[in-house]
Coordinates of C-alpha atoms in Angstrom, one line a residue:
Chain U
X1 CA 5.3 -0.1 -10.7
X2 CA 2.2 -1.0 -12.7
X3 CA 2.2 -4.1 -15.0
X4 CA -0.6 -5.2 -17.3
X5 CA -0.8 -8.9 -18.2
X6 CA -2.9 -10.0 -21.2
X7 CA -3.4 -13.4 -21.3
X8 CA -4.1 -15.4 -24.6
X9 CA -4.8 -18.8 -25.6
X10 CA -6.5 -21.7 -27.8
X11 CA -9.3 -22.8 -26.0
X12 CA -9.3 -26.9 -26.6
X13 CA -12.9 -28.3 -27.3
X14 CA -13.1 -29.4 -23.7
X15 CA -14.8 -26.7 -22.0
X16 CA -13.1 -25.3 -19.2
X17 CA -12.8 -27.6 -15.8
X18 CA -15.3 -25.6 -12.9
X19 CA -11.9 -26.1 -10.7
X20 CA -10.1 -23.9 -13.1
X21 CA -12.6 -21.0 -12.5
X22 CA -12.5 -22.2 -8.4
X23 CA -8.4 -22.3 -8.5
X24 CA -8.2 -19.0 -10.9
X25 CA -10.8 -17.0 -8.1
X26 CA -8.4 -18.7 -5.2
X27 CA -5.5 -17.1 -7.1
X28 CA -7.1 -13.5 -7.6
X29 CA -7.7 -13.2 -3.8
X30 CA -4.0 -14.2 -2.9
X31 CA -3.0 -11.6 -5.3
X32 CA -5.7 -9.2 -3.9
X33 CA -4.3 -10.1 -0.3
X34 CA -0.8 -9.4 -1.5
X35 CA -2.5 -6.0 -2.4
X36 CA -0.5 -6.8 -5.8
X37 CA -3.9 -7.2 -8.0
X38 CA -5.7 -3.7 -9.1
X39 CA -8.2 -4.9 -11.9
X40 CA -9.0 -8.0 -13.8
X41 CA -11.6 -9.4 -15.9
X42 CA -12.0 -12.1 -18.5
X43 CA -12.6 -10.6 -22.3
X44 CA -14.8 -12.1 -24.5
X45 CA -14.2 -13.9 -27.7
X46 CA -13.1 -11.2 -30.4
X47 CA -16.8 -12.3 -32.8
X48 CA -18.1 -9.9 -30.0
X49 CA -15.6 -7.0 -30.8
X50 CA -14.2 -4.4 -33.3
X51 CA -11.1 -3.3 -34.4
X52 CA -10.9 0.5 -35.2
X53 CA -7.5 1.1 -37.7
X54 CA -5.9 3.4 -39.7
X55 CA -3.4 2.9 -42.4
X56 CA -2.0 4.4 -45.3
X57 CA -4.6 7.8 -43.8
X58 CA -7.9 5.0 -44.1
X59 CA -10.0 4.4 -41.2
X60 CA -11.1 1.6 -41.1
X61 CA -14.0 -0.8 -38.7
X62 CA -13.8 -4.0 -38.8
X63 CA -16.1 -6.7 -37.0
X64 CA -14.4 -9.5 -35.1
X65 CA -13.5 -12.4 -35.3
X66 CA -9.9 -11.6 -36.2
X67 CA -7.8 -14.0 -38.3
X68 CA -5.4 -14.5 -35.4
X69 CA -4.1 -17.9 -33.7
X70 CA -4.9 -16.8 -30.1
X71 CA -7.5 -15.2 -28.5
X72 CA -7.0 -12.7 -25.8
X73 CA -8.6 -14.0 -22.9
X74 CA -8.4 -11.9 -20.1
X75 CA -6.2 -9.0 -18.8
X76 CA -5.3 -8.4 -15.0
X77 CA -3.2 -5.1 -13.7
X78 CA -1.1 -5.4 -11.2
X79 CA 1.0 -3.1 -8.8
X80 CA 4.4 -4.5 -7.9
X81 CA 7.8 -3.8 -6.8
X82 CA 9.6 -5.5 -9.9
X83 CA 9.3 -7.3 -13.4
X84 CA 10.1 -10.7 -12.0
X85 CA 7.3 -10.3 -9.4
X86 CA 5.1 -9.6 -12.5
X87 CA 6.1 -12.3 -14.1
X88 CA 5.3 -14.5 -11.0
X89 CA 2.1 -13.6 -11.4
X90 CA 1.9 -14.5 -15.1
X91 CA 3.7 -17.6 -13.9
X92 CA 0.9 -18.7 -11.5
X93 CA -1.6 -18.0 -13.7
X94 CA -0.4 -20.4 -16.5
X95 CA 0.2 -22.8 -14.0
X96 CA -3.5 -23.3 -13.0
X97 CA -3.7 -23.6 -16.8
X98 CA -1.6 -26.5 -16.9
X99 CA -2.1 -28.4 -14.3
X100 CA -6.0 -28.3 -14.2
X101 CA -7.5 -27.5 -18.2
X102 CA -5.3 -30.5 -20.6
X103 CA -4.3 -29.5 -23.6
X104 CA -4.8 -25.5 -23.0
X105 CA -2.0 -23.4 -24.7
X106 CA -1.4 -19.7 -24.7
X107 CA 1.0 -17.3 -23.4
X108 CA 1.3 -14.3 -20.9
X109 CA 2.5 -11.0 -22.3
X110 CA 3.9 -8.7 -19.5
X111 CA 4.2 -5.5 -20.1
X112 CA 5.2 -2.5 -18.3
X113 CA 2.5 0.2 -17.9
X114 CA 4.9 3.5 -18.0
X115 CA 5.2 4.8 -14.5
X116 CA 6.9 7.8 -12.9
X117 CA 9.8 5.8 -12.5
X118 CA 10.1 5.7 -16.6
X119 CA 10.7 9.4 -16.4
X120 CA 13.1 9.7 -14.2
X121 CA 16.3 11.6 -14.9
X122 CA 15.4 13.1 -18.3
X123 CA 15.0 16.8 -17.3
Chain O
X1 CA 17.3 -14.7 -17.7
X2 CA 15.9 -13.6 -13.7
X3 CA 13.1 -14.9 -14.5
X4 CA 14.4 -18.5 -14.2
X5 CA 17.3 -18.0 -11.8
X6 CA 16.3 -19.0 -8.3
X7 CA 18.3 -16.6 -6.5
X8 CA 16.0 -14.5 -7.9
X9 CA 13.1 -16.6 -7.2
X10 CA 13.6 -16.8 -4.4
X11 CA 13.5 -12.9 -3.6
X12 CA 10.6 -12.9 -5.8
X13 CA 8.5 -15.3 -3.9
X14 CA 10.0 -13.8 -0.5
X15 CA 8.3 -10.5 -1.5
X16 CA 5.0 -11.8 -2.3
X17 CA 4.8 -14.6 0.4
X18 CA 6.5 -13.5 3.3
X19 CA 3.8 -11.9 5.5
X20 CA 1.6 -14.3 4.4
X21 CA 4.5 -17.2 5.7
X22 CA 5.5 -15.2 9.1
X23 CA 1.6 -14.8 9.6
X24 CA 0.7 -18.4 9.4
X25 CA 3.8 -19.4 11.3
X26 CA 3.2 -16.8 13.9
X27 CA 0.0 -18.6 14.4
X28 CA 1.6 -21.8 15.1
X29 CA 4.1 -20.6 17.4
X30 CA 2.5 -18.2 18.7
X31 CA 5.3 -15.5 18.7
X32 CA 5.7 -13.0 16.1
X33 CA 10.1 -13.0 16.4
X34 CA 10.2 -16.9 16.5
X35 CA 7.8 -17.0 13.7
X36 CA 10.1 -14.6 11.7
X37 CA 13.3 -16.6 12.3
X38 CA 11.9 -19.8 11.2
X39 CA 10.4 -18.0 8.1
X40 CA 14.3 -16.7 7.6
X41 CA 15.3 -20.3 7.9
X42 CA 13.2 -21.4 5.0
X43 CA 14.4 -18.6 2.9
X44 CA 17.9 -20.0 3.4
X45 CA 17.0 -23.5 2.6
X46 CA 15.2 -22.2 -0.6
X47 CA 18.6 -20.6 -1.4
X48 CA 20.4 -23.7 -0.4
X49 CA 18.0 -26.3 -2.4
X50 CA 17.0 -24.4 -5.0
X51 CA 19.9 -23.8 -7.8
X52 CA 20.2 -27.8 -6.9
X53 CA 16.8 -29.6 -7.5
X54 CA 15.3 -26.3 -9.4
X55 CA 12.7 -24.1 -8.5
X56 CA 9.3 -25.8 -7.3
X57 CA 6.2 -25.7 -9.4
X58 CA 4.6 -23.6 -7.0
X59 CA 7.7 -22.1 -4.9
X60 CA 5.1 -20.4 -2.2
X61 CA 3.8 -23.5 -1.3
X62 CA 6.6 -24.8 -1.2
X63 CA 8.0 -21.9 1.4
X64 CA 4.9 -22.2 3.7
X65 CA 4.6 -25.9 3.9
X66 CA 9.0 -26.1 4.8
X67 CA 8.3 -23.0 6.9
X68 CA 5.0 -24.8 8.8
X69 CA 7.2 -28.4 9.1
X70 CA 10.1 -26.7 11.0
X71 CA 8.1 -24.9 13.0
X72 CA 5.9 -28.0 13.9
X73 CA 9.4 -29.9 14.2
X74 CA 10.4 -27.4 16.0
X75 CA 7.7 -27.5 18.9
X76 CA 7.9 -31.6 18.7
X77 CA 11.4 -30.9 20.1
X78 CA 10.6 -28.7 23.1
X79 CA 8.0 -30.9 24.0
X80 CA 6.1 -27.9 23.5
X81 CA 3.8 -29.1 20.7
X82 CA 0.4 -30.5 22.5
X83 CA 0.8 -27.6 25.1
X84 CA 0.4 -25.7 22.2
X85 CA -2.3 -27.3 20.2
X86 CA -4.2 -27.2 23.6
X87 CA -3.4 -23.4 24.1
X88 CA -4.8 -23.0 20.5
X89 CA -7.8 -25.2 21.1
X90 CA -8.9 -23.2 24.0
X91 CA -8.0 -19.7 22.0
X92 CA -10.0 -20.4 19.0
X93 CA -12.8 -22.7 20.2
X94 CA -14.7 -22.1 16.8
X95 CA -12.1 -23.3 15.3
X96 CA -13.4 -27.2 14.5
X97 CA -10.1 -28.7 13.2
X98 CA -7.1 -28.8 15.5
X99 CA -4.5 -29.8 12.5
X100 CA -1.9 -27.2 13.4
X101 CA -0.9 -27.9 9.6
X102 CA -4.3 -27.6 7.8
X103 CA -4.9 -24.3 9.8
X104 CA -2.0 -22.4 8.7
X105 CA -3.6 -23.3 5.0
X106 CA -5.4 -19.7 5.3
X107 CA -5.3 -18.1 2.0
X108 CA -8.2 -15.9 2.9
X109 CA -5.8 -13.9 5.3
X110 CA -6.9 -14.0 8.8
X111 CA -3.3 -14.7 9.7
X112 CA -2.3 -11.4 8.0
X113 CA -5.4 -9.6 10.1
X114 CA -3.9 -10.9 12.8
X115 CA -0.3 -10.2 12.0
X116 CA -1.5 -6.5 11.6
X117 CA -3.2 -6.1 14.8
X118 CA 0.1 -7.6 16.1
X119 CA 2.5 -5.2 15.1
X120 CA 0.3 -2.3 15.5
X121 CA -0.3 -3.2 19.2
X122 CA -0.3 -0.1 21.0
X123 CA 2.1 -1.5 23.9
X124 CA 4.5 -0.7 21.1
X125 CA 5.8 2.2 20.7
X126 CA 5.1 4.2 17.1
X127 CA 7.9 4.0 15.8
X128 CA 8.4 0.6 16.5
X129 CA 5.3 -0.5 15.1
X130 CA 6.2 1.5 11.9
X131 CA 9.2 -0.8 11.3
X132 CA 7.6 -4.0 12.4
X133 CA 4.7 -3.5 10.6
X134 CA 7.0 -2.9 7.1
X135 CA 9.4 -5.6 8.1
X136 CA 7.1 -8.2 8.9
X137 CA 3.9 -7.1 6.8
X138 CA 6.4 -5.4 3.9
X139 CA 9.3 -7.9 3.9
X140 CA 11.0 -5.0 4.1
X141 CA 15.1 -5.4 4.9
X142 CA 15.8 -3.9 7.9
X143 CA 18.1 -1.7 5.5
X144 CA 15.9 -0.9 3.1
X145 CA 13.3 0.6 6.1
X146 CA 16.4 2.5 7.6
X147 CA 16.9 4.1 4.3
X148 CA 13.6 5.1 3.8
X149 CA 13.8 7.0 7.9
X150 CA 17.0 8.2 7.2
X151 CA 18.1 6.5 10.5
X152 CA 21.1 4.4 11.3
X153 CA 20.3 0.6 10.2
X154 CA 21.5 -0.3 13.3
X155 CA 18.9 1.6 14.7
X156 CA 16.1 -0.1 13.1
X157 CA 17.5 -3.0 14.0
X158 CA 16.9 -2.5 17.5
X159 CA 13.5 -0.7 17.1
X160 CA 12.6 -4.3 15.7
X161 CA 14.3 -6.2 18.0
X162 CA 12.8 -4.7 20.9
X163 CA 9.6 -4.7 19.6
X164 CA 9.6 -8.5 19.4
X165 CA 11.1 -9.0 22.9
X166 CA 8.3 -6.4 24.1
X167 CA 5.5 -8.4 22.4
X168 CA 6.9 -11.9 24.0
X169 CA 7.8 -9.7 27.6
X170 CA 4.4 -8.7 27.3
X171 CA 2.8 -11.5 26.6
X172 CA 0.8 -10.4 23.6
X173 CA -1.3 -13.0 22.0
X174 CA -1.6 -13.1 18.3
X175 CA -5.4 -12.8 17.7
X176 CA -7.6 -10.6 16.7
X177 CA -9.1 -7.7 19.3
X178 CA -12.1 -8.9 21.1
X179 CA -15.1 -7.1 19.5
X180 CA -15.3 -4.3 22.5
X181 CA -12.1 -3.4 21.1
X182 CA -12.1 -3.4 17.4
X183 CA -12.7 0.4 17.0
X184 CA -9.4 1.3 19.3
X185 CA -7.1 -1.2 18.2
X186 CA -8.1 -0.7 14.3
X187 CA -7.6 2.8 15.1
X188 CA -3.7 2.2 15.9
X189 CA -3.6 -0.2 12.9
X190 CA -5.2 2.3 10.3
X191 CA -2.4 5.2 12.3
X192 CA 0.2 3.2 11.4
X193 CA -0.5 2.4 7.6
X194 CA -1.2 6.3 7.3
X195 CA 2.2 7.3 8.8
X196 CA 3.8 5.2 6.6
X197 CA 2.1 6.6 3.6
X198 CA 2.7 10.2 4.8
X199 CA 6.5 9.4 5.4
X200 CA 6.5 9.0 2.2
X201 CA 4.1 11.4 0.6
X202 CA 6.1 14.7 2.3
X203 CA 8.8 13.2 3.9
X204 CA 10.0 15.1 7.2
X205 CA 13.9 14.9 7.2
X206 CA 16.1 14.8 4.0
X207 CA 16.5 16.1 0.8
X208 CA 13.9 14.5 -1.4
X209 CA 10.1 15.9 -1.0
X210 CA 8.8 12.4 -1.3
X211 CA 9.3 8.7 -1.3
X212 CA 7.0 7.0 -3.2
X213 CA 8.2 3.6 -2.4
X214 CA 6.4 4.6 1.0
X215 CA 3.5 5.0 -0.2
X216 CA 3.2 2.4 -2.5
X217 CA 4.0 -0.1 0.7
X218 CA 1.1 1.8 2.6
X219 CA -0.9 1.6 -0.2
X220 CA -0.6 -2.3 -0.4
X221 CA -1.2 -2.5 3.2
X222 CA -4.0 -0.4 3.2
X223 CA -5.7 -2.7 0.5
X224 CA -4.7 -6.1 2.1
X225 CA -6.5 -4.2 5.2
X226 CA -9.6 -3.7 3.0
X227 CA -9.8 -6.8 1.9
X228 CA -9.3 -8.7 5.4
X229 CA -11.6 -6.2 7.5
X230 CA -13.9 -5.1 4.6
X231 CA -17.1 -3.9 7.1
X232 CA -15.2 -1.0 9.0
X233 CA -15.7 1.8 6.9
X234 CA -12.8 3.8 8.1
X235 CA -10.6 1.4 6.8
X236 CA -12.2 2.2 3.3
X237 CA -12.1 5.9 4.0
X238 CA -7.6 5.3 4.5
X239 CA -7.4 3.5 1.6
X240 CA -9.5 6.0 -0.6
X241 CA -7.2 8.9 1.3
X242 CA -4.0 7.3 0.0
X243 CA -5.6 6.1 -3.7
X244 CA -6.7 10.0 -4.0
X245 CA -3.2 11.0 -2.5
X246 CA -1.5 8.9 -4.5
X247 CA -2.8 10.0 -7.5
X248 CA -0.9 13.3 -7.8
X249 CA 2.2 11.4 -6.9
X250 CA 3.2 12.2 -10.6
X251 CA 2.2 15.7 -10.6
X252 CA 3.9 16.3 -7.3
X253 CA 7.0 17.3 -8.6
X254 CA 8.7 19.3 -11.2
X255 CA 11.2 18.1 -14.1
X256 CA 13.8 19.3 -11.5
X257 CA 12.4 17.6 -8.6
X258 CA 11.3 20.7 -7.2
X259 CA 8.0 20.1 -4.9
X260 CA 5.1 21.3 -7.1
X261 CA 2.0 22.6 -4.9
X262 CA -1.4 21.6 -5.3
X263 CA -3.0 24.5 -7.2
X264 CA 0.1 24.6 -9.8
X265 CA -0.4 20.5 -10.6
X266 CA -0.3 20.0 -14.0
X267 CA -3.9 17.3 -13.3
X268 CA -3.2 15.9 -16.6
X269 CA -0.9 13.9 -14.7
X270 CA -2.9 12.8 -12.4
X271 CA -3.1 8.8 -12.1
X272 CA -7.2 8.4 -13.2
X273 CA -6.6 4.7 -12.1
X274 CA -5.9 5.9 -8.2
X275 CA -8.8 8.4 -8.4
X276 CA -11.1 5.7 -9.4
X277 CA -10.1 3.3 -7.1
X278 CA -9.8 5.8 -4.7
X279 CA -13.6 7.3 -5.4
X280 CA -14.7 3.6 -5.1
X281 CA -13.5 3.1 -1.5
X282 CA -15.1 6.0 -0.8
X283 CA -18.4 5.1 -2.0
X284 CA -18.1 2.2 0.7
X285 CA -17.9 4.8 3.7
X286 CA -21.3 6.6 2.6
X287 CA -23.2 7.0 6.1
X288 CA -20.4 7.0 8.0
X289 CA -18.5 9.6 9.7
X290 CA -15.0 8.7 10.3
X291 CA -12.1 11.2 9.9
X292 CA -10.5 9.3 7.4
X293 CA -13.7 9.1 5.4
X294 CA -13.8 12.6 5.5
X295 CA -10.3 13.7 4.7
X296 CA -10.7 10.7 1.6
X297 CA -14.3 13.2 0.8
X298 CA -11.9 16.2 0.8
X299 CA -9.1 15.2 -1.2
X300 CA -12.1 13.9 -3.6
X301 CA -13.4 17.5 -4.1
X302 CA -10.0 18.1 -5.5
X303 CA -9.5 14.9 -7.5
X304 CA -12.9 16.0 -9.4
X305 CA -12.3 19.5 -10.2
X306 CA -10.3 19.2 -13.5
X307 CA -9.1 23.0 -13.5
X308 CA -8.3 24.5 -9.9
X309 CA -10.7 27.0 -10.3
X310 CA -13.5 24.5 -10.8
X311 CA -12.6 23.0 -6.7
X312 CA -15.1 23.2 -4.8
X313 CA -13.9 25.1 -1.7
X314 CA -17.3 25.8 0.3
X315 CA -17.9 22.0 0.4
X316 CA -14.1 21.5 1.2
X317 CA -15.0 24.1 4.1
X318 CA -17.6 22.3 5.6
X319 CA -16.2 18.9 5.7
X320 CA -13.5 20.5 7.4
X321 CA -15.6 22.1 9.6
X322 CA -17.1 18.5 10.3
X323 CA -13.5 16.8 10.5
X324 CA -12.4 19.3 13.3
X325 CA -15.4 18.3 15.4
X326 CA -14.6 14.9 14.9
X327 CA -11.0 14.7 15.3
X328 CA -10.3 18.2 16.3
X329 CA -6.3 19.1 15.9
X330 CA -4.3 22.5 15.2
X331 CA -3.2 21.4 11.7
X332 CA -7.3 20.5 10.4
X333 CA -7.6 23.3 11.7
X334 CA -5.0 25.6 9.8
X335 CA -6.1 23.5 6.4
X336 CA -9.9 24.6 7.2
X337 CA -7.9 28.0 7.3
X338 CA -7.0 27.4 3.5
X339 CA -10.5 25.8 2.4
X340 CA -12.4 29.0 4.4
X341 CA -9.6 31.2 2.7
X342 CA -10.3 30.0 -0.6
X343 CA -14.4 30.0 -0.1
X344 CA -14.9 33.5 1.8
X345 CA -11.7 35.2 1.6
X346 CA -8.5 35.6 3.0
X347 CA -9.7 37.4 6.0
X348 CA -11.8 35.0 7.6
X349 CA -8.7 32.4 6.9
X350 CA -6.4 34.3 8.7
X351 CA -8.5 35.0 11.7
X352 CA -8.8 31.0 12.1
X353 CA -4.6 31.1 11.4
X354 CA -4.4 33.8 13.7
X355 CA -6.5 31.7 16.8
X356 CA -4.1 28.2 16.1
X357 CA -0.9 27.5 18.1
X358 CA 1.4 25.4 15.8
X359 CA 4.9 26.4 17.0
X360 CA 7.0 23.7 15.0
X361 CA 4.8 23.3 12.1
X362 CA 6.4 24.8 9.1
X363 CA 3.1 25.2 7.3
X364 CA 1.4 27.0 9.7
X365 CA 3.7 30.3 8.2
X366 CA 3.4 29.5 4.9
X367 CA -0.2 29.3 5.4
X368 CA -0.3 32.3 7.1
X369 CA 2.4 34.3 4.8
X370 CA 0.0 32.8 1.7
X371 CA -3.2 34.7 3.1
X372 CA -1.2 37.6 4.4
X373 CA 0.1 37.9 0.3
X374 CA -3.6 37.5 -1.1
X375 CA -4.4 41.0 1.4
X376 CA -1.7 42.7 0.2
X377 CA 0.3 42.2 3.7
X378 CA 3.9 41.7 1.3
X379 CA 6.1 42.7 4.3
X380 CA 4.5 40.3 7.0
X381 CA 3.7 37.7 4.3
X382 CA 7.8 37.6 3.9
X383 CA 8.5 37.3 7.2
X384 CA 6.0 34.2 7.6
X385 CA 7.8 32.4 4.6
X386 CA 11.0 33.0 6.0
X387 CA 9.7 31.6 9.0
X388 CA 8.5 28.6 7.1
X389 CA 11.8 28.0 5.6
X390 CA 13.7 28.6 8.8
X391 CA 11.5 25.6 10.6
X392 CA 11.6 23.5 7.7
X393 CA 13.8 19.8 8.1
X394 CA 12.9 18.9 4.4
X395 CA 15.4 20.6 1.8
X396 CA 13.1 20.9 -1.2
X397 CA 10.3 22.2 1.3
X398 CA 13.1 24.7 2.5
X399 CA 13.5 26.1 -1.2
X400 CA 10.1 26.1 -1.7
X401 CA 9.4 28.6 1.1
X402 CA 12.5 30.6 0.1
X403 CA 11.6 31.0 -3.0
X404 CA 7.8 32.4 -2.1
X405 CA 9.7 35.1 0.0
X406 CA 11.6 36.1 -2.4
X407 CA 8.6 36.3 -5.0
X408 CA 7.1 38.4 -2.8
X409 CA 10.4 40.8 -3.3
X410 CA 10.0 41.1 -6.9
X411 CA 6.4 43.0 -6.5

């Protein structure tokens, strides 16, 4: 089963330790060698994007930044056999966070990319 | 909350880390069965320590460095340990460190490449390096693999059991081939990973058409191979076959989990993700010839026609043409029956059908009663699809046929 993890933070004024980016490329090969990782990439900050939206039958275009407290940094998709190895993942990810980049916050959002497996038994 | 219990941890971690653990310990001890027991051993004194002191920070590190401590311990004991550092020493003389410890530290997966060569060692049987290769490389149970064969558990047991006593008997040293025997011994390894996949993508025996936990498991292997031994193009050209495969996995079958054949796929459903992937790896074999390259270049064709009609069948033809020259066999050459069928009739098919000697091969009728239907031949082309169904071991495939024949009936 396919999960996509969005990662989002506040970047603290520090910028980010180089063995972050060493430890964070160490931990998308063990994932690629667990043959878990399919795609990632960092995003950039939302001044360089758009939103597209309709309500109340308006579309509407607007420029980033958006008013929100965390950026999305990054997404990675990832083929695995359950949530919890998923979640692992995440885990490991925030780790490196933590333990090399003081005073970074953010959070992980799992979620399940709808699989085969969610269709199952509704004929 | 599973997240945070460490039973559940601890499978967790097992799942990711496990080859990676028996690989680096089988490098240390030099045996692929001892290396798995003390790899078990850890897993029990995670399950011991864990709901005590709480999970580790970093709970695979934490499983490789107990796993690499008892097995170090463990060759202190026997007196064993500077025989073997010497024994390594000599083995890898490029090697500049001889820190037994420090070496197993190998994220970048030579241990895994050699695990794989390991278990796909063709003193091995192939069936027994099917289940090593998923127990070892997978972390599969040796239940879980039995239910996947559809054979007794005790009987993969001893499949896996005799393959590790074969591999000590035998004396097989964990290391990669020597160059003059790459291409063979990759060969055995890529065979393996593909029969995996296929058990799963039309499985032989039982009454499901597929098992797509199969083929996810030879899908992951097949990267991790892509990765670790990324300048042999075949390797690319598996793991574009099984991406491109894969990705009618959801099409594959009906609501009713009736099989669903390749020219009635609703490709809507088709997994873009695999194809891309899948078209990727195959950009990586351009140049070569390899007969996985080429079947990946064939199932291509179809992944990029959106509407069935739109498949390019003369180009299917001659890559079949090519794949029969390269790795000429009865059932290429009964699909280069359909793709020359499709491109220049069902008379030239059939006289290629009509040539091959596929006695057991349930498809070889069905191929047969299909181009005997398109020229009209109703009576024979029943007979071939009852054949079909007769030979069939795979219940779905069994209606499938059965219900062509009796089509054919309502013309």
């Amino acid at each position: 089963m396919r999960y996509m993890i969005l990662l989002k933070g506040n970047q603290p004024a520090t910028p980010p330790p180089p063995g972050l980016m060493d430890a964070i490329m160490k931990l998308g090969m063990e994932a690629s060698v667990a043959g878990a990782l399919l795609d990632t990439a960092g995003l950039a900050p939302s001044v360089a994007g758009a939103r597209v939206a309709l309500y109340g039958g308006k579309l509407s275009v607007t420029d980033g930044p958006f008013a929100e407290a965390k950026e999305t940094i990054s997404y990675a998709l990832y083929e695995v056999r359950s949530r919890e190895e998923a979640v692992e993942w995440a885990s490991r990810f925030i780790k490196l966070h933590r333990d090399l980049w003081e005073g970074w916050e953010g959070e992980a959002d799992v979620l399940k990319v709808m699989g085969p497996e969610d269709f199952e038994n509704q004929s | 909350m599973t997240a945070t219990d460490p039973r559940g941890v601890v499978e967790t971690v097992w799942r990711i880390e496990s080859a990676r653990i028996v690989a680096g310990l089988a490098r240390i001890v030099r045996d692929v069965g001892l290396a798995e027991e003390l790899a078990q051993d850890t897993l029990v004194i995670a399950l011991e320590q864990w709901p005590e002191s709480g999970v580790p920070d970093h709970p695979g590190s934490w499983l490789m460095a107990t796993a690499k401590h008892r097995a170090i311990d463990m060759l202190r004991r026997q007196g064993r340990y500077q025989q073997k550092l010497e024994e390594i020493g000599r083995a890898t003389p490029d090697r500049q460190d001889p820190d037994l410890a420090a070496q197993a530290d190998d994220y970048v997966g030579d241990d895994l490449l050699r695990l794989i060569f390991t278990t796909c060692h063709p003193v091995l049987s192939t069936e027994s390096r099917v289940a090593l290769t998923l127990r070892l490389l997978g972390g599969l149970t040796t239940e879980e693999i039995a239910r996947a064969y559809l054979v007794p558990e005790p009987t993969v047991g001893q499949r896996i059991t005799r393959a590790k006593r074969t591999l000590t008997d035998k004396k097989v040293a964990i290391e990669l081939p020597p160059p003059s025997e790459v291409a063979e011994r990759l060969a055995s390894v890529l065979e393996v990973i593909y029969l995996i996949f296929n058990e799963g993508y039309s499985a032989t025996t039982g009454d499901e058409w597929m098992r797509p936990a199969l083929c996810e498991e030879a899908l992951r292997l097949g990267r991790i191979l892509a990765l670790l031994a990324s300048q042999e193009p075949e390797v690319h050209g598996l793991v574009a076959l099984m991406e491109i495969q894969a990705s009618r996995i959801p099409a594959r079958t009906g609501p009713d989990g009736a099989p669903v054949l390749l020219p009635d796929q609703d490709r809507r459903r088709w997994d873009r993700l695999l194809i891309r992937r899948g078209l990727a790896a195959l950009a990586r074999t351009e140049g070569t010839i390899g007969p996985y390259a080429l079947q990946a270049a064939i199932a291509a064709c179809h992944a990029r026609a959106t509407r069935p009609e739109d498949t390019d069948w003369e180009r299917i033809a001659a890559f079949y043409e090519v794949l029969a020259y390269v790795s000429p066999s009865p059932v290429v050459d009964l699909n280069r029956a359909v793709a020359v069928g499709n491109a220049y009739g069902p008379a030239r098919g059939l006289e290629i059908v009509d040539g091959l000697v596929l006695s057991s091969y349930p498809l070889a009728p069905a191929v047969r009663g299909d181009l005997l239907a398109k020229l009209g031949r109703i009576a024979e082309a029943r007979t071939e699809f009852e054949r079909a169904s007769a030979m069939s071991r795979n219940a779905r495939e069994r209606s499938l046929f059965e219900a062509r024949a009796a089509a054919l009936d309502d013309r």
